Structures are given as C-alpha cells and as structure tokens.
Amino acid sequence: MPFDSILNNKFIAIIHPNYLISCGLKSLLENHFSATNTTSFSGYEEYLDEKDNTFPFHFIFIHSEAYALYYEQLKSLKNKLIILTGIHSTSSSAGLNINLPKDEIIQNLRNIFSSKIKEPSLDDNQDSLSAREIDVLKCVALGLQNKQIAEQLCISSHTVVSHRKNITRKLGLNSVSGLTVYALINGLITSEDIQHH
C-alpha cells in the first residue's frame, strides 16, 4: 500500500492541549496520508469521555507530558501510540518531534507508520544498548545524578559518564527529559517509578 494513502479508512486521535498543533497535524495527515477520520482532543480526559462513542482508533497521537502522566493506562496501546515531543530522536519508532520542518515530519511519519504496521517487538536501537547502558539509562530517567548512579550500580563515576556518552550517541538524545520519555515509551520505567524518586 502506498504511504500516501496509508491512513485511508483509519481512525486517528490527536491528544494535545495546543489547538494550533492539533490542527496543523490534522491538516498534514489529511493532505499527505489521506486521513479522513481524525478527531482532536485537548486532553486525555476528553479522549476518555469520547473514545467509547467513536470507532476504535488505529493511531493515537499524544502529547509527551500526557503520555508520561497516564503511562499506566496507555501502555497497553503502545502499538497505536505516537508520542508528540519537542525533542530530536532518531531512535524511537513511537516519537515524533513536532519542531522539525514539514518535510522531515512527513518523512518521520512515513517511517513511524511503516514500523507500526510491521509491529516490531523491540526498537532496534534499544537492542544496541548493552545491559549496563540500560541500567544507567533507567537511573538517569529516574533523575539520579552520576554519583548516585555510580553508588547504586557499584561502578565508578567515570564509568557512568562513559555509559551516558554512549547512550546519548546511540539514541541521539541529549536531555534528561528526552531520555525519560524514551525509557517510558520503551517500557524501561513506569510513571510510578518516577513518582517514587
């Protein structure tokens, strides 16, 4: 199926508090992917109120903050979710940087829809992280400082810094918030884990 008609007859939800972003994304999906059944919601609560009155959604675009807040309720929908972020990531098939130029957003959406249709079991870049790098990533996502991570994992602070550099290089994510969203999206941590730290 050509990508320009991949959303034909599919039901799309956009959950984002910014009206202009929702309208812009809806227009882009209609004009470039033949999406004819798109519904916008200002928040997750509004989506919950309406979702039972509509057809089941094939894809759900959701603001990253709402995803982090309602992670437990949303994790069963992982294969349908596309997280709207303001961060650059070449790694996650579930994240879309809304601050990119239009052509890049369109290309990223093509890649996302392709990977969602194939439904990969694990993100390729996550596989490329070593077990120790995943341990460090979890700690970083939970807000621990390098010294705390070193103590918790019984490694030196220098080793923690090396692991963090490797994680940043492999995932293309430089910020703690970006790494946290990545860890949530890929099920490495939960929102409850964050609240307990």
PDB file of N, CA, C and O in Angstrom, residues 13-26 38-47 60-67 70 82-87 96-99:
ATOM      1  N   ALA A  13      -6.731   9.603  16.480  1.00  0.00           N
ATOM      2  CA  ALA A  13      -6.970  10.530  17.593  1.00  0.00           C
ATOM      3  C   ALA A  13      -5.724  11.380  17.787  1.00  0.00           C
ATOM      4  O   ALA A  13      -4.603  10.874  17.715  1.00  0.00           O
ATOM      5  N   ILE A  14      -5.923  12.683  17.991  1.00  0.00           N
ATOM      6  CA  ILE A  14      -4.830  13.586  18.339  1.00  0.00           C
ATOM      7  C   ILE A  14      -5.150  14.170  19.710  1.00  0.00           C
ATOM      8  O   ILE A  14      -6.162  14.848  19.880  1.00  0.00           O
ATOM      9  N   ILE A  15      -4.291  13.868  20.688  1.00  0.00           N
ATOM     10  CA  ILE A  15      -4.495  14.362  22.055  1.00  0.00           C
ATOM     11  C   ILE A  15      -3.391  15.369  22.353  1.00  0.00           C
ATOM     12  O   ILE A  15      -2.248  14.991  22.618  1.00  0.00           O
ATOM     13  N   HIS A  16      -3.742  16.646  22.289  1.00  0.00           N
ATOM     14  CA  HIS A  16      -2.740  17.698  22.518  1.00  0.00           C
ATOM     15  C   HIS A  16      -3.451  18.968  22.978  1.00  0.00           C
ATOM     16  O   HIS A  16      -4.475  19.342  22.409  1.00  0.00           O
ATOM     17  N   PRO A  17      -2.926  19.645  24.003  1.00  0.00           N
ATOM     18  CA  PRO A  17      -3.595  20.847  24.502  1.00  0.00           C
ATOM     19  C   PRO A  17      -3.461  22.057  23.580  1.00  0.00           C
ATOM     20  O   PRO A  17      -4.237  23.003  23.691  1.00  0.00           O
ATOM     21  N   ASN A  18      -2.500  22.028  22.656  1.00  0.00           N
ATOM     22  CA  ASN A  18      -2.277  23.166  21.770  1.00  0.00           C
ATOM     23  C   ASN A  18      -3.137  23.018  20.517  1.00  0.00           C
ATOM     24  O   ASN A  18      -2.908  22.127  19.687  1.00  0.00           O
ATOM     25  N   TYR A  19      -4.112  23.905  20.360  1.00  0.00           N
ATOM     26  CA  TYR A  19      -5.056  23.843  19.248  1.00  0.00           C
ATOM     27  C   TYR A  19      -4.353  23.935  17.893  1.00  0.00           C
ATOM     28  O   TYR A  19      -4.675  23.196  16.960  1.00  0.00           O
ATOM     29  N   LEU A  20      -3.373  24.827  17.776  1.00  0.00           N
ATOM     30  CA  LEU A  20      -2.690  25.008  16.500  1.00  0.00           C
ATOM     31  C   LEU A  20      -1.887  23.768  16.104  1.00  0.00           C
ATOM     32  O   LEU A  20      -1.854  23.390  14.931  1.00  0.00           O
ATOM     33  N   ILE A  21      -1.242  23.145  17.084  1.00  0.00           N
ATOM     34  CA  ILE A  21      -0.500  21.914  16.790  1.00  0.00           C
ATOM     35  C   ILE A  21      -1.462  20.821  16.341  1.00  0.00           C
ATOM     36  O   ILE A  21      -1.209  20.122  15.354  1.00  0.00           O
ATOM     37  N   SER A  22      -2.581  20.676  17.034  1.00  0.00           N
ATOM     38  CA  SER A  22      -3.572  19.662  16.651  1.00  0.00           C
ATOM     39  C   SER A  22      -4.096  19.904  15.243  1.00  0.00           C
ATOM     40  O   SER A  22      -4.178  18.977  14.431  1.00  0.00           O
ATOM     41  N   CYS A  23      -4.436  21.163  14.947  1.00  0.00           N
ATOM     42  CA  CYS A  23      -4.963  21.489  13.615  1.00  0.00           C
ATOM     43  C   CYS A  23      -3.911  21.280  12.526  1.00  0.00           C
ATOM     44  O   CYS A  23      -4.201  20.769  11.445  1.00  0.00           O
ATOM     45  N   GLY A  24      -2.675  21.684  12.827  1.00  0.00           N
ATOM     46  CA  GLY A  24      -1.598  21.513  11.862  1.00  0.00           C
ATOM     47  C   GLY A  24      -1.334  20.052  11.564  1.00  0.00           C
ATOM     48  O   GLY A  24      -1.165  19.654  10.401  1.00  0.00           O
ATOM     49  N   LEU A  25      -1.300  19.228  12.601  1.00  0.00           N
ATOM     50  CA  LEU A  25      -1.069  17.800  12.414  1.00  0.00           C
ATOM     51  C   LEU A  25      -2.231  17.165  11.655  1.00  0.00           C
ATOM     52  O   LEU A  25      -2.020  16.350  10.743  1.00  0.00           O
ATOM     53  N   LYS A  26      -3.456  17.555  11.998  1.00  0.00           N
ATOM     54  CA  LYS A  26      -4.624  17.020  11.303  1.00  0.00           C
ATOM     55  C   LYS A  26      -4.567  17.359   9.820  1.00  0.00           C
ATOM     56  O   LYS A  26      -4.796  16.492   8.956  1.00  0.00           O
ATOM     57  N   THR A  38     -10.142  11.918  11.455  1.00  0.00           N
ATOM     58  CA  THR A  38      -9.273  12.385  12.529  1.00  0.00           C
ATOM     59  C   THR A  38     -10.074  13.179  13.551  1.00  0.00           C
ATOM     60  O   THR A  38     -10.857  14.051  13.195  1.00  0.00           O
ATOM     61  N   THR A  39      -9.889  12.849  14.823  1.00  0.00           N
ATOM     62  CA  THR A  39     -10.573  13.557  15.905  1.00  0.00           C
ATOM     63  C   THR A  39      -9.536  14.143  16.849  1.00  0.00           C
ATOM     64  O   THR A  39      -8.594  13.456  17.244  1.00  0.00           O
ATOM     65  N   SER A  40      -9.695  15.420  17.195  1.00  0.00           N
ATOM     66  CA  SER A  40      -8.765  16.088  18.101  1.00  0.00           C
ATOM     67  C   SER A  40      -9.357  16.201  19.505  1.00  0.00           C
ATOM     68  O   SER A  40     -10.560  16.451  19.656  1.00  0.00           O
ATOM     69  N   PHE A  41      -8.508  16.008  20.509  1.00  0.00           N
ATOM     70  CA  PHE A  41      -8.903  16.129  21.910  1.00  0.00           C
ATOM     71  C   PHE A  41      -7.901  17.044  22.603  1.00  0.00           C
ATOM     72  O   PHE A  41      -6.693  16.935  22.365  1.00  0.00           O
ATOM     73  N   SER A  42      -8.381  17.912  23.475  1.00  0.00           N
ATOM     74  CA  SER A  42      -7.477  18.845  24.154  1.00  0.00           C
ATOM     75  C   SER A  42      -6.711  18.178  25.291  1.00  0.00           C
ATOM     76  O   SER A  42      -5.689  18.680  25.736  1.00  0.00           O
ATOM     77  N   GLY A  43      -7.210  17.032  25.765  1.00  0.00           N
ATOM     78  CA  GLY A  43      -6.532  16.330  26.850  1.00  0.00           C
ATOM     79  C   GLY A  43      -6.968  14.885  26.925  1.00  0.00           C
ATOM     80  O   GLY A  43      -7.930  14.466  26.265  1.00  0.00           O
ATOM     81  N   TYR A  44      -6.264  14.115  27.733  1.00  0.00           N
ATOM     82  CA  TYR A  44      -6.548  12.683  27.850  1.00  0.00           C
ATOM     83  C   TYR A  44      -7.931  12.435  28.444  1.00  0.00           C
ATOM     84  O   TYR A  44      -8.630  11.494  28.050  1.00  0.00           O
ATOM     85  N   GLU A  45      -8.350  13.282  29.386  1.00  0.00           N
ATOM     86  CA  GLU A  45      -9.674  13.108  29.989  1.00  0.00           C
ATOM     87  C   GLU A  45     -10.776  13.251  28.947  1.00  0.00           C
ATOM     88  O   GLU A  45     -11.751  12.498  28.952  1.00  0.00           O
ATOM     89  N   GLU A  46     -10.614  14.239  28.055  1.00  0.00           N
ATOM     90  CA  GLU A  46     -11.606  14.432  26.984  1.00  0.00           C
ATOM     91  C   GLU A  46     -11.636  13.214  26.063  1.00  0.00           C
ATOM     92  O   GLU A  46     -12.699  12.763  25.643  1.00  0.00           O
ATOM     93  N   TYR A  47     -10.455  12.670  25.767  1.00  0.00           N
ATOM     94  CA  TYR A  47     -10.366  11.455  24.945  1.00  0.00           C
ATOM     95  C   TYR A  47     -11.109  10.305  25.617  1.00  0.00           C
ATOM     96  O   TYR A  47     -11.873   9.587  24.975  1.00  0.00           O
ATOM     97  N   ILE A  60      -3.009   6.802  17.735  1.00  0.00           N
ATOM     98  CA  ILE A  60      -3.292   7.841  18.724  1.00  0.00           C
ATOM     99  C   ILE A  60      -2.038   8.697  18.899  1.00  0.00           C
ATOM    100  O   ILE A  60      -1.007   8.210  19.374  1.00  0.00           O
ATOM    101  N   PHE A  61      -2.121   9.956  18.475  1.00  0.00           N
ATOM    102  CA  PHE A  61      -1.044  10.913  18.699  1.00  0.00           C
ATOM    103  C   PHE A  61      -1.289  11.550  20.064  1.00  0.00           C
ATOM    104  O   PHE A  61      -2.393  12.026  20.326  1.00  0.00           O
ATOM    105  N   ILE A  62      -0.268  11.572  20.914  1.00  0.00           N
ATOM    106  CA  ILE A  62      -0.477  12.119  22.257  1.00  0.00           C
ATOM    107  C   ILE A  62       0.725  12.942  22.695  1.00  0.00           C
ATOM    108  O   ILE A  62       1.883  12.586  22.439  1.00  0.00           O
ATOM    109  N   HIS A  63       0.448  14.062  23.348  1.00  0.00           N
ATOM    110  CA  HIS A  63       1.467  14.954  23.900  1.00  0.00           C
ATOM    111  C   HIS A  63       2.304  14.174  24.909  1.00  0.00           C
ATOM    112  O   HIS A  63       1.783  13.405  25.715  1.00  0.00           O
ATOM    113  N   SER A  64       3.624  14.366  24.878  1.00  0.00           N
ATOM    114  CA  SER A  64       4.533  13.578  25.721  1.00  0.00           C
ATOM    115  C   SER A  64       4.227  13.717  27.213  1.00  0.00           C
ATOM    116  O   SER A  64       4.349  12.745  27.968  1.00  0.00           O
ATOM    117  N   GLU A  65       3.818  14.896  27.657  1.00  0.00           N
ATOM    118  CA  GLU A  65       3.518  15.074  29.082  1.00  0.00           C
ATOM    119  C   GLU A  65       2.294  14.264  29.496  1.00  0.00           C
ATOM    120  O   GLU A  65       2.261  13.681  30.575  1.00  0.00           O
ATOM    121  N   ALA A  66       1.288  14.223  28.628  1.00  0.00           N
ATOM    122  CA  ALA A  66       0.102  13.416  28.926  1.00  0.00           C
ATOM    123  C   ALA A  66       0.464  11.936  28.925  1.00  0.00           C
ATOM    124  O   ALA A  66      -0.016  11.166  29.759  1.00  0.00           O
ATOM    125  N   TYR A  67       1.350  11.543  28.010  1.00  0.00           N
ATOM    126  CA  TYR A  67       1.783  10.144  27.970  1.00  0.00           C
ATOM    127  C   TYR A  67       2.487   9.757  29.267  1.00  0.00           C
ATOM    128  O   TYR A  67       2.215   8.703  29.839  1.00  0.00           O
ATOM    129  N   TYR A  70      -0.137   9.547  32.143  1.00  0.00           N
ATOM    130  CA  TYR A  70      -1.116   8.454  32.075  1.00  0.00           C
ATOM    131  C   TYR A  70      -0.499   7.168  31.527  1.00  0.00           C
ATOM    132  O   TYR A  70      -1.183   6.354  30.914  1.00  0.00           O
ATOM    133  N   ILE A  82       1.672   7.346  19.139  1.00  0.00           N
ATOM    134  CA  ILE A  82       2.754   8.146  18.581  1.00  0.00           C
ATOM    135  C   ILE A  82       2.899   9.345  19.507  1.00  0.00           C
ATOM    136  O   ILE A  82       1.974  10.152  19.652  1.00  0.00           O
ATOM    137  N   ILE A  83       4.063   9.440  20.181  1.00  0.00           N
ATOM    138  CA  ILE A  83       4.273  10.466  21.187  1.00  0.00           C
ATOM    139  C   ILE A  83       4.755  11.748  20.521  1.00  0.00           C
ATOM    140  O   ILE A  83       5.764  11.749  19.822  1.00  0.00           O
ATOM    141  N   LEU A  84       4.048  12.847  20.757  1.00  0.00           N
ATOM    142  CA  LEU A  84       4.410  14.153  20.200  1.00  0.00           C
ATOM    143  C   LEU A  84       5.353  14.852  21.168  1.00  0.00           C
ATOM    144  O   LEU A  84       4.977  15.172  22.292  1.00  0.00           O
ATOM    145  N   THR A  85       6.596  15.056  20.734  1.00  0.00           N
ATOM    146  CA  THR A  85       7.605  15.657  21.595  1.00  0.00           C
ATOM    147  C   THR A  85       8.230  16.863  20.899  1.00  0.00           C
ATOM    148  O   THR A  85       7.987  17.115  19.727  1.00  0.00           O
ATOM    149  N   GLY A  86       9.055  17.573  21.645  1.00  0.00           N
ATOM    150  CA  GLY A  86       9.824  18.666  21.064  1.00  0.00           C
ATOM    151  C   GLY A  86      11.296  18.324  21.008  1.00  0.00           C
ATOM    152  O   GLY A  86      12.130  19.198  20.888  1.00  0.00           O
ATOM    153  N   ILE A  87      11.602  17.023  21.116  1.00  0.00           N
ATOM    154  CA  ILE A  87      12.997  16.600  21.145  1.00  0.00           C
ATOM    155  C   ILE A  87      13.332  15.778  19.927  1.00  0.00           C
ATOM    156  O   ILE A  87      12.476  15.106  19.358  1.00  0.00           O
ATOM    157  N   LEU A  96       7.533  11.525  17.725  1.00  0.00           N
ATOM    158  CA  LEU A  96       7.559  12.470  16.607  1.00  0.00           C
ATOM    159  C   LEU A  96       7.911  13.853  17.136  1.00  0.00           C
ATOM    160  O   LEU A  96       7.193  14.403  17.968  1.00  0.00           O
ATOM    161  N   ASN A  97       9.016  14.408  16.642  1.00  0.00           N
ATOM    162  CA  ASN A  97       9.434  15.754  17.019  1.00  0.00           C
ATOM    163  C   ASN A  97       8.613  16.760  16.211  1.00  0.00           C
ATOM    164  O   ASN A  97       8.774  16.872  14.996  1.00  0.00           O
ATOM    165  N   ILE A  98       7.752  17.515  16.889  1.00  0.00           N
ATOM    166  CA  ILE A  98       6.865  18.448  16.199  1.00  0.00           C
ATOM    167  C   ILE A  98       7.560  19.761  15.849  1.00  0.00           C
ATOM    168  O   ILE A  98       6.969  20.619  15.202  1.00  0.00           O
ATOM    169  N   ASN A  99       8.823  19.910  16.258  1.00  0.00           N
ATOM    170  CA  ASN A  99       9.556  21.141  15.953  1.00  0.00           C
ATOM    171  C   ASN A  99      10.379  21.051  14.678  1.00  0.00           C
ATOM    172  O   ASN A  99      11.093  21.992  14.331  1.00  0.00           O
TER     173      ASN A  99
END
